[in-house]
Short mmCIF file of C-alpha atoms in Angstrom, two decimals:
data_model
loop_
_atom_site.label_atom_id
_atom_site.label_comp_id
_atom_site.label_asym_id
_atom_site.label_seq_id
_atom_site.Cartn_x
_atom_site.Cartn_y
_atom_site.Cartn_z
CA MET A 1 -13.14 0.63 -14.52
CA ARG A 2 -10.42 -1.65 -13.25
CA VAL A 3 -9.02 -1.07 -10.01
CA ALA A 4 -6.25 -3.07 -7.74
CA VAL A 5 -5.52 -3.41 -4.42
CA ILE A 6 -2.87 -4.59 -3.58
CA GLY A 7 -3.15 -6.47 0.15
CA GLY A 8 -6.16 -8.64 2.15
CA SER A 9 -6.59 -7.83 5.24
CA ILE A 10 -9.44 -6.38 6.64
CA GLY A 11 -8.16 -2.93 5.40
CA GLY A 12 -7.93 -4.28 1.56
CA LEU A 13 -11.29 -6.09 1.92
CA THR A 14 -12.95 -2.49 2.91
CA THR A 15 -11.73 -0.75 0.24
CA ALA A 16 -12.13 -3.88 -2.38
CA LEU A 17 -16.00 -3.81 -1.33
CA VAL A 18 -16.47 0.18 -1.23
CA LEU A 19 -15.31 0.96 -4.50
CA ARG A 20 -17.29 -2.01 -6.00
CA ASP A 21 -19.97 -0.55 -4.30
CA VAL A 22 -19.61 2.05 -6.04
CA GLY A 23 -19.22 1.22 -9.28
CA PHE A 24 -15.71 -0.28 -10.38
CA ASP A 25 -13.88 -3.58 -11.15
CA VAL A 26 -12.15 -4.88 -8.15
CA GLU A 27 -9.46 -7.47 -7.81
CA VAL A 28 -7.65 -8.28 -4.30
CA PHE A 29 -3.84 -9.10 -4.77
CA GLU A 30 -2.61 -11.19 -1.46
CA ARG A 31 0.78 -12.43 -1.26
CA THR A 32 -0.02 -14.84 1.41
CA PRO A 33 -0.36 -18.73 -0.83
CA ALA A 34 -3.02 -19.68 1.77
CA VAL A 35 -6.74 -17.30 3.07
CA LEU A 36 -5.06 -15.18 6.30
CA GLN A 37 -6.34 -17.37 9.51
CA GLY A 38 -5.73 -16.25 13.07
CA ARG A 39 -4.31 -13.14 12.93
CA GLY A 40 -3.45 -10.77 15.81
CA ALA A 41 -5.74 -11.13 18.43
CA GLY A 42 -8.93 -8.26 19.64
CA ILE A 43 -10.23 -5.01 17.47
CA VAL A 44 -12.34 -2.52 18.79
CA LEU A 45 -15.27 -1.46 16.60
CA GLN A 46 -15.70 1.92 15.36
CA PRO A 47 -18.14 3.54 13.32
CA ASP A 48 -16.13 3.24 10.08
CA THR A 49 -15.28 -0.54 10.35
CA VAL A 50 -18.67 -1.78 11.27
CA ARG A 51 -20.14 0.79 8.78
CA TRP A 52 -20.36 -1.67 6.02
CA PHE A 53 -22.00 -4.28 7.76
CA GLU A 54 -24.31 -1.73 9.29
CA GLU A 55 -25.15 -0.75 5.51
CA LYS A 56 -24.29 -3.06 3.05
CA SER A 57 -22.99 -7.04 4.49
CA ARG A 58 -25.36 -10.13 4.52
CA VAL A 59 -23.76 -10.15 8.29
CA SER A 60 -24.99 -8.10 11.16
CA VAL A 61 -22.29 -6.11 13.47
CA ASP A 62 -23.93 -8.38 16.74
CA GLN A 63 -23.22 -11.36 14.77
CA VAL A 64 -19.68 -10.68 14.38
CA SER A 65 -19.26 -8.56 18.09
CA THR A 66 -18.93 -8.81 21.53
CA SER A 67 -20.18 -5.83 23.65
CA ALA A 68 -18.93 -3.87 26.88
CA SER A 69 -21.63 -1.76 29.08
CA ARG A 70 -19.09 0.83 31.07
CA LEU A 71 -15.43 1.67 31.41
CA ARG A 72 -13.27 0.22 34.64
CA TYR A 73 -10.55 0.60 35.69
CA LEU A 74 -8.33 -1.71 38.43
CA GLY A 75 -6.05 -0.81 40.59
CA PRO A 76 -3.77 -2.92 43.59
CA ARG A 77 -6.17 -6.16 45.07
CA ASN A 78 -8.90 -5.67 42.45
CA THR A 79 -10.16 -2.56 43.83
CA ILE A 80 -11.99 -0.19 41.16
CA VAL A 81 -10.29 2.42 41.04
CA HIS A 82 -12.53 4.27 38.25
CA GLU A 83 -15.69 2.96 36.29
CA GLN A 84 -18.28 5.06 34.09
CA PRO A 85 -20.99 3.85 31.70
CA GLY A 86 -19.84 3.14 28.45
CA SER A 87 -20.92 1.79 25.27
CA TYR A 88 -18.47 -0.71 23.15
CA ARG A 89 -18.31 -3.62 20.16
CA PHE A 90 -15.13 -5.75 20.20
CA THR A 91 -14.49 -8.23 17.39
CA SER A 92 -11.58 -10.15 16.49
CA TRP A 93 -9.66 -10.36 13.56
CA THR A 94 -10.86 -13.38 11.67
CA THR A 95 -14.31 -12.92 12.96
CA ILE A 96 -14.26 -9.97 10.86
CA TYR A 97 -12.28 -11.10 7.81
CA GLN A 98 -14.76 -13.96 7.07
CA PRO A 99 -17.58 -11.88 6.31
CA LEU A 100 -15.69 -9.57 4.19
CA LEU A 101 -13.89 -11.66 2.47
CA ASP A 102 -17.14 -13.43 2.01
CA ASP A 103 -19.19 -10.54 0.50
CA LEU A 104 -16.52 -10.16 -1.69
CA GLY A 105 -15.79 -13.88 -2.86
CA LEU A 106 -12.94 -15.86 -3.66
CA ARG A 107 -13.48 -14.96 -7.63
CA HIS A 108 -11.53 -11.46 -6.73
CA TYR A 109 -9.33 -12.15 -4.44
CA HIS A 110 -6.02 -13.66 -5.51
CA LEU A 111 -2.82 -15.45 -3.10
CA GLY A 112 0.47 -15.93 -3.48
CA GLU A 113 0.53 -12.56 -5.53
CA HIS A 114 3.92 -10.70 -4.52
CA PHE A 115 3.86 -6.91 -5.94
CA VAL A 116 7.34 -6.04 -6.80
CA GLY A 117 7.30 -3.04 -9.15
CA LEU A 118 4.87 -0.76 -11.03
CA GLU A 119 4.92 1.91 -13.58
CA GLN A 120 2.02 3.98 -14.42
CA ASP A 121 1.43 6.36 -17.07
CA GLN A 122 -1.51 8.77 -18.08
CA ASP A 123 -3.90 5.88 -18.29
CA GLY A 124 -3.14 3.49 -16.38
CA VAL A 125 -1.06 1.76 -14.08
CA ASP A 126 1.19 -1.53 -14.56
CA LEU A 127 2.37 -3.99 -11.39
CA ARG A 128 4.23 -6.62 -11.13
CA PHE A 129 4.03 -9.69 -9.51
CA VAL A 130 7.10 -12.21 -7.68
CA GLY A 131 5.45 -15.21 -10.02
CA GLY A 132 5.42 -12.88 -13.72
CA ARG A 133 1.89 -11.88 -13.85
CA ARG A 134 1.00 -8.47 -14.31
CA GLU A 135 -2.17 -6.71 -14.11
CA ARG A 136 -3.09 -2.92 -15.73
CA ALA A 137 -5.37 -1.30 -13.75
CA GLU A 138 -6.59 2.65 -13.67
CA LEU A 139 -6.30 2.87 -10.25
CA VAL A 140 -4.14 1.04 -7.55
CA VAL A 141 -4.61 1.40 -3.93
CA PHE A 142 -1.78 -0.25 -1.31
CA ALA A 143 -3.72 -1.77 1.57
CA ASP A 144 -0.98 -3.78 2.41
CA GLY A 145 0.17 -2.60 6.37
CA ILE A 146 2.40 -1.89 8.03
CA SER A 147 5.09 -3.41 6.21
CA SER A 148 3.73 -1.71 2.97
CA THR A 149 5.86 -2.84 -0.42
CA GLY A 150 3.99 0.00 -1.96
CA ARG A 151 4.90 2.66 0.55
CA ARG A 152 9.09 1.95 0.30
CA ARG A 153 8.49 1.80 -3.53
CA LEU A 154 6.57 5.53 -3.83
CA LEU A 155 8.27 6.25 -0.38
CA PRO A 156 11.61 5.18 0.49
CA GLU A 157 12.98 7.54 2.28
CA VAL A 158 9.73 6.93 5.04
CA GLU A 159 10.52 4.14 7.90
CA PRO A 160 9.27 3.19 10.90
CA SER A 161 9.82 4.85 14.66
CA TYR A 162 9.69 2.83 17.44
CA SER A 163 7.99 4.18 20.03
CA GLY A 164 10.21 2.81 23.30
CA TYR A 165 7.82 0.20 23.86
CA VAL A 166 6.30 -2.60 22.81
CA GLY A 167 2.77 -4.76 23.51
CA TRP A 168 2.61 -8.10 24.75
CA ARG A 169 -0.31 -9.20 23.13
CA GLY A 170 -2.76 -12.29 24.52
CA THR A 171 -6.39 -14.17 24.98
CA VAL A 172 -7.18 -16.32 27.01
CA PRO A 173 -10.80 -18.92 26.54
CA GLU A 174 -13.92 -17.25 28.98
CA ARG A 175 -14.72 -20.76 30.39
CA GLU A 176 -10.85 -21.10 31.67
CA ILE A 177 -11.09 -17.95 33.58
CA THR A 178 -12.32 -17.46 37.67
CA ALA A 179 -15.91 -16.43 38.22
CA GLU A 180 -14.10 -13.18 40.56
CA THR A 181 -11.42 -12.22 37.45
CA LEU A 182 -14.71 -12.85 34.61
CA GLU A 183 -16.96 -10.31 37.11
CA LEU A 184 -14.73 -7.72 36.70
CA PHE A 185 -14.19 -7.82 33.33
CA LEU A 186 -16.56 -9.18 30.90
CA ASP A 187 -19.10 -6.77 30.81
CA SER A 188 -16.18 -3.56 30.52
CA LEU A 189 -13.61 -2.15 28.64
CA SER A 190 -10.92 -2.53 31.85
CA TYR A 191 -6.98 -0.51 32.15
CA VAL A 192 -4.53 -1.09 34.37
CA VAL A 193 -2.52 1.64 35.05
CA THR A 194 0.72 1.09 36.73
CA GLY A 195 3.63 3.72 36.83
CA ASP A 196 5.55 3.30 33.32
CA SER A 197 2.66 1.10 31.98
CA HIS A 198 -0.44 -0.08 31.22
CA VAL A 199 -3.21 -3.19 30.30
CA ASN A 200 -6.20 -3.00 27.85
CA LEU A 201 -8.48 -5.64 28.82
CA TYR A 202 -11.48 -7.18 27.24
CA PRO A 203 -14.13 -9.27 25.46
CA ILE A 204 -13.97 -10.62 22.24
CA PRO A 205 -15.54 -13.86 20.24
CA GLY A 206 -14.11 -17.05 20.77
CA ALA A 207 -11.08 -19.12 18.21
CA ASN A 208 -13.61 -20.02 15.35
CA SER A 209 -16.44 -16.68 16.62
CA GLU A 210 -18.48 -18.13 19.04
CA LEU A 211 -20.35 -15.74 20.49
CA GLY A 212 -22.23 -17.65 23.12
CA ALA A 213 -21.19 -17.77 27.13
CA GLY A 214 -18.37 -19.20 28.17
CA GLN A 215 -17.25 -19.44 24.79
CA ARG A 216 -15.94 -16.22 23.88
CA ARG A 217 -12.43 -15.38 24.85
CA MET A 218 -10.59 -12.18 27.22
CA ASN A 219 -8.71 -10.54 25.13
CA TYR A 220 -5.51 -8.47 26.32
CA VAL A 221 -2.30 -6.27 25.28
CA TRP A 222 0.10 -5.16 27.72
CA TYR A 223 2.32 -2.38 27.26
CA ARG A 224 5.68 -2.05 28.37
CA ASN A 225 8.45 -0.22 27.83
CA VAL A 226 12.18 -1.76 25.95
CA PRO A 227 14.86 0.73 24.70
CA LEU A 228 15.96 0.38 21.14
CA GLY A 229 18.77 -1.39 20.88
CA PRO A 230 20.35 -5.05 21.72
CA ALA A 231 17.44 -5.94 24.27
CA LEU A 232 14.94 -5.20 21.74
CA ASP A 233 16.36 -6.90 19.59
CA GLU A 234 17.18 -10.35 21.26
CA LEU A 235 13.53 -9.61 22.19
CA LEU A 236 12.12 -9.29 18.78
CA THR A 237 14.75 -12.56 18.09
CA ASP A 238 12.14 -15.50 17.92
CA LYS A 239 13.08 -19.40 18.21
CA ARG A 240 14.31 -19.86 14.96
CA GLY A 241 16.51 -17.34 15.55
CA PHE A 242 15.44 -14.01 12.75
CA LEU A 243 14.74 -10.99 13.87
CA ALA A 244 11.12 -9.84 13.91
CA ALA A 245 10.61 -6.31 12.47
CA VAL A 246 6.59 -5.66 14.10
CA SER A 247 5.42 -8.96 15.85
CA VAL A 248 6.69 -11.90 17.16
CA GLN A 249 3.96 -14.04 16.75
CA PRO A 250 2.63 -17.35 19.41
CA GLY A 251 4.64 -19.93 20.05
CA GLN A 252 7.79 -18.00 18.14
CA VAL A 253 8.26 -15.82 22.07
CA GLN A 254 11.57 -17.26 23.44
CA ASP A 255 10.54 -19.09 26.26
CA HIS A 256 12.28 -17.18 29.28
CA TYR A 257 10.96 -14.18 27.96
CA VAL A 258 7.19 -15.91 28.33
CA ALA A 259 8.21 -16.77 32.42
CA GLU A 260 9.87 -13.71 32.89
CA LEU A 261 6.12 -11.79 31.76
CA ARG A 262 4.24 -14.27 33.92
CA SER A 263 6.72 -13.19 37.37
CA ALA A 264 6.30 -9.98 36.41
CA ALA A 265 2.37 -10.00 36.17
CA VAL A 266 1.89 -11.39 39.72
CA ALA A 267 4.57 -8.49 40.93
CA GLU A 268 3.04 -5.48 39.21
CA LEU A 269 -0.94 -6.19 38.40
CA PRO A 270 -3.69 -6.76 40.24
CA PRO A 271 -4.27 -10.03 40.70
CA ALA A 272 -7.70 -10.47 37.65
CA ALA A 273 -5.41 -9.28 35.16
CA ALA A 274 -2.21 -11.22 36.73
CA GLU A 275 -4.52 -14.69 36.47
CA LEU A 276 -5.72 -13.71 32.76
CA VAL A 277 -1.36 -13.83 32.02
CA ALA A 278 -0.64 -16.65 33.50
CA LYS A 279 -3.14 -18.71 31.86
CA THR A 280 -2.17 -17.62 28.07
CA ALA A 281 -1.23 -20.20 27.05
CA GLU A 282 0.91 -18.30 24.14
CA PRO A 283 1.73 -14.68 24.47
CA PHE A 284 3.11 -12.80 21.25
CA ILE A 285 4.25 -9.47 21.19
CA GLN A 286 3.61 -6.90 19.26
CA THR A 287 6.36 -3.58 17.79
CA VAL A 288 4.23 -0.35 19.03
CA LEU A 289 5.90 1.88 16.29
CA ASP A 290 4.67 5.25 14.43
CA ILE A 291 4.44 5.94 10.36
CA VAL A 292 3.88 9.23 9.05
CA VAL A 293 3.86 9.51 5.32
CA PRO A 294 3.81 13.09 3.52
CA ARG A 295 1.60 11.80 0.91
CA MET A 296 -0.56 9.21 0.08
CA ALA A 297 -1.94 9.88 -3.42
CA PHE A 298 0.79 9.05 -6.46
CA GLY A 299 -1.34 9.73 -9.87
CA ARG A 300 -3.47 6.79 -9.31
CA VAL A 301 -1.93 4.89 -6.90
CA CYS A 302 -2.37 5.77 -3.39
CA LEU A 303 -1.61 4.21 0.23
CA VAL A 304 -4.49 3.54 2.51
CA GLY A 305 -4.45 2.22 6.90
CA ASP A 306 -1.72 1.06 7.53
CA ALA A 307 0.22 1.35 4.25
CA ALA A 308 0.38 5.10 4.95
CA PHE A 309 -0.31 6.06 8.52
CA ALA A 310 0.41 3.47 11.57
CA ALA A 311 -0.90 4.60 14.53
CA ARG A 312 0.28 3.24 17.86
CA PRO A 313 -2.94 1.04 18.98
CA HIS A 314 -4.04 3.39 22.37
CA ALA A 315 -6.96 5.29 20.65
CA ALA A 316 -8.31 1.84 19.25
CA ALA A 317 -8.26 3.30 15.55
CA GLY A 318 -6.10 1.91 12.98
CA THR A 319 -8.81 -0.43 11.68
CA ALA A 320 -11.20 2.64 11.53
CA LYS A 321 -8.56 4.43 9.69
CA ALA A 322 -8.21 1.92 6.89
CA ALA A 323 -12.37 1.80 6.82
CA ALA A 324 -12.30 5.63 7.07
CA ASP A 325 -9.83 5.92 3.45
CA ALA A 326 -11.67 2.98 2.43
CA TRP A 327 -15.41 5.18 2.46
CA ALA A 328 -13.34 8.86 1.49
CA LEU A 329 -11.93 7.22 -1.52
CA GLY A 330 -15.51 5.64 -2.53
CA ALA A 331 -17.16 9.00 -2.39
CA ALA A 332 -13.96 11.33 -3.86
CA LEU A 333 -14.29 8.72 -6.96
CA ARG A 334 -17.77 9.27 -7.18
CA ASP A 335 -18.30 12.22 -6.85
CA ALA A 336 -15.31 13.05 -9.76
CA ASP A 337 -16.74 10.80 -12.10
CA GLY A 338 -14.27 8.28 -12.21
CA ASP A 339 -11.65 11.15 -12.83
CA VAL A 340 -8.90 9.48 -10.88
CA PRO A 341 -6.32 11.99 -10.55
CA ALA A 342 -9.43 14.61 -9.45
CA ALA A 343 -10.42 12.08 -7.45
CA LEU A 344 -7.77 11.24 -4.98
CA ALA A 345 -6.46 15.21 -5.34
CA VAL A 346 -9.85 15.66 -3.29
CA TRP A 347 -9.27 12.95 -0.79
CA GLU A 348 -5.73 13.43 -0.13
CA PRO A 349 -5.90 16.34 1.93
CA GLN A 350 -8.32 14.96 4.95
CA GLN A 351 -6.78 11.24 4.86
CA LEU A 352 -3.44 13.21 5.17
CA ALA A 353 -4.83 15.30 8.08
CA LEU A 354 -6.86 12.86 9.52
CA GLY A 355 -3.85 10.38 10.11
CA ARG A 356 -1.58 13.08 11.05
CA ASN A 357 -4.05 14.05 13.47
CA LEU A 358 -4.51 10.55 14.88
CA VAL A 359 -0.87 9.90 15.04
CA SER A 360 0.12 12.66 17.37
CA ARG A 361 -2.82 12.16 19.58
CA VAL A 362 -1.68 8.51 20.23
CA GLN A 363 1.81 9.72 20.71
CA ASP A 364 0.55 11.98 23.49
CA MET A 365 -0.84 9.10 24.90
CA GLY A 366 2.30 7.09 25.18
CA ARG A 367 3.64 9.09 26.55
CA ARG A 368 1.85 9.79 29.46
CA SER A 369 1.46 6.04 29.96
CA GLN A 370 4.82 5.14 29.16
CA VAL A 371 6.53 7.75 30.43
CA THR A 372 6.03 10.74 32.55
CA GLY A 373 3.00 8.61 34.30
CA THR A 374 0.48 11.16 34.20
CA TRP A 375 -2.67 8.97 32.46
CA THR A 376 -5.53 9.72 34.71
CA PRO A 377 -7.99 7.20 34.99
CA GLY A 378 -11.43 8.91 33.95
CA ASP A 379 -9.57 11.55 31.82
CA PRO A 380 -11.98 11.91 28.37
CA SER A 381 -8.74 12.91 26.83
CA LEU A 382 -8.00 9.46 26.77
CA LEU A 383 -10.84 8.18 25.50
CA PHE A 384 -10.77 5.23 22.25
CA GLY A 385 -11.99 7.58 18.47
CA LEU A 386 -10.84 7.55 15.08
CA TYR A 387 -11.86 11.90 14.91
CA GLY A 388 -11.15 12.46 18.51
CA PRO A 389 -11.95 11.17 22.26
CA GLY A 390 -14.60 9.02 21.78
CA ARG A 391 -15.64 10.21 18.59
#
């Protein structure tokens, strides 16, 4: 059976690898013209995300991740207001993407193929691409992310909902950080909580996936409230004058906003966190959105990962959700002996429930940190996890 996966990022690659391992002929179609590089920043690794590396890949988890052994909250003047033991692994987008692509192989990864339309019948799905390419498959999986073209074709009524805040993100090479700040953050998943905001910080591999001391980077995301309307539109307008829907990329944020960010860090954050913000060469902005779909399966077509549910990052479960969708899809297809409609009918309800639960939970976490000021250090309900806090 032939499977077409639309979208070649981490979710699409994981889906392709899992379904190929089940026994299907899988091809991935990625719209960008070159192999993806340097996207995003840090990723918290959860069990579904690392399962491929633990069970199938030629690369081990230890080769693609950093780790921390505690959860820590910082207060004014770098005081430690809460600390507890924990076990965490972190990576970067580039570090995990490349070995997944290597495992799949470029022969099955088609660049510069922008999907535009489809029709399906009882036996298969016909796909059309911008350049004129046409493909037919017995199963089509849309793993094309938060701006999914597949979702717009299948569920045109579903629109992203803005959360009321954005995430300012950045990384700083370990060698540029003072010893005092590094000591506070290096072996920790760290938080700073203010009245209507919070910052999350952790170590990730270096720019070229290095894991050695002095070669890693510190990654952070600082959630800051911005009202919907002109203020948000102006913030999301990049240096070229284009209004970004999802993120303003490194180097494209208007200079006066970067200057304001650094000034606010000194005024509002502990010195260690402010140091990281000040030393970030090119901070970038991620718009925090919610997307909830009523369906994920459409005959022989399905949506996975952010193409279906986009969840705020507070549970660190976006990448894990895409992987969980992929592993569950593989199991359903195997159990249904390749009967695609039957497999999707079994697969869809559990993945819908998982997505709805995750979005509801992170919405509550966002309200507690950005609106009500009730995010309490050490509260177990605030722990990372796809299936629930700490799970």
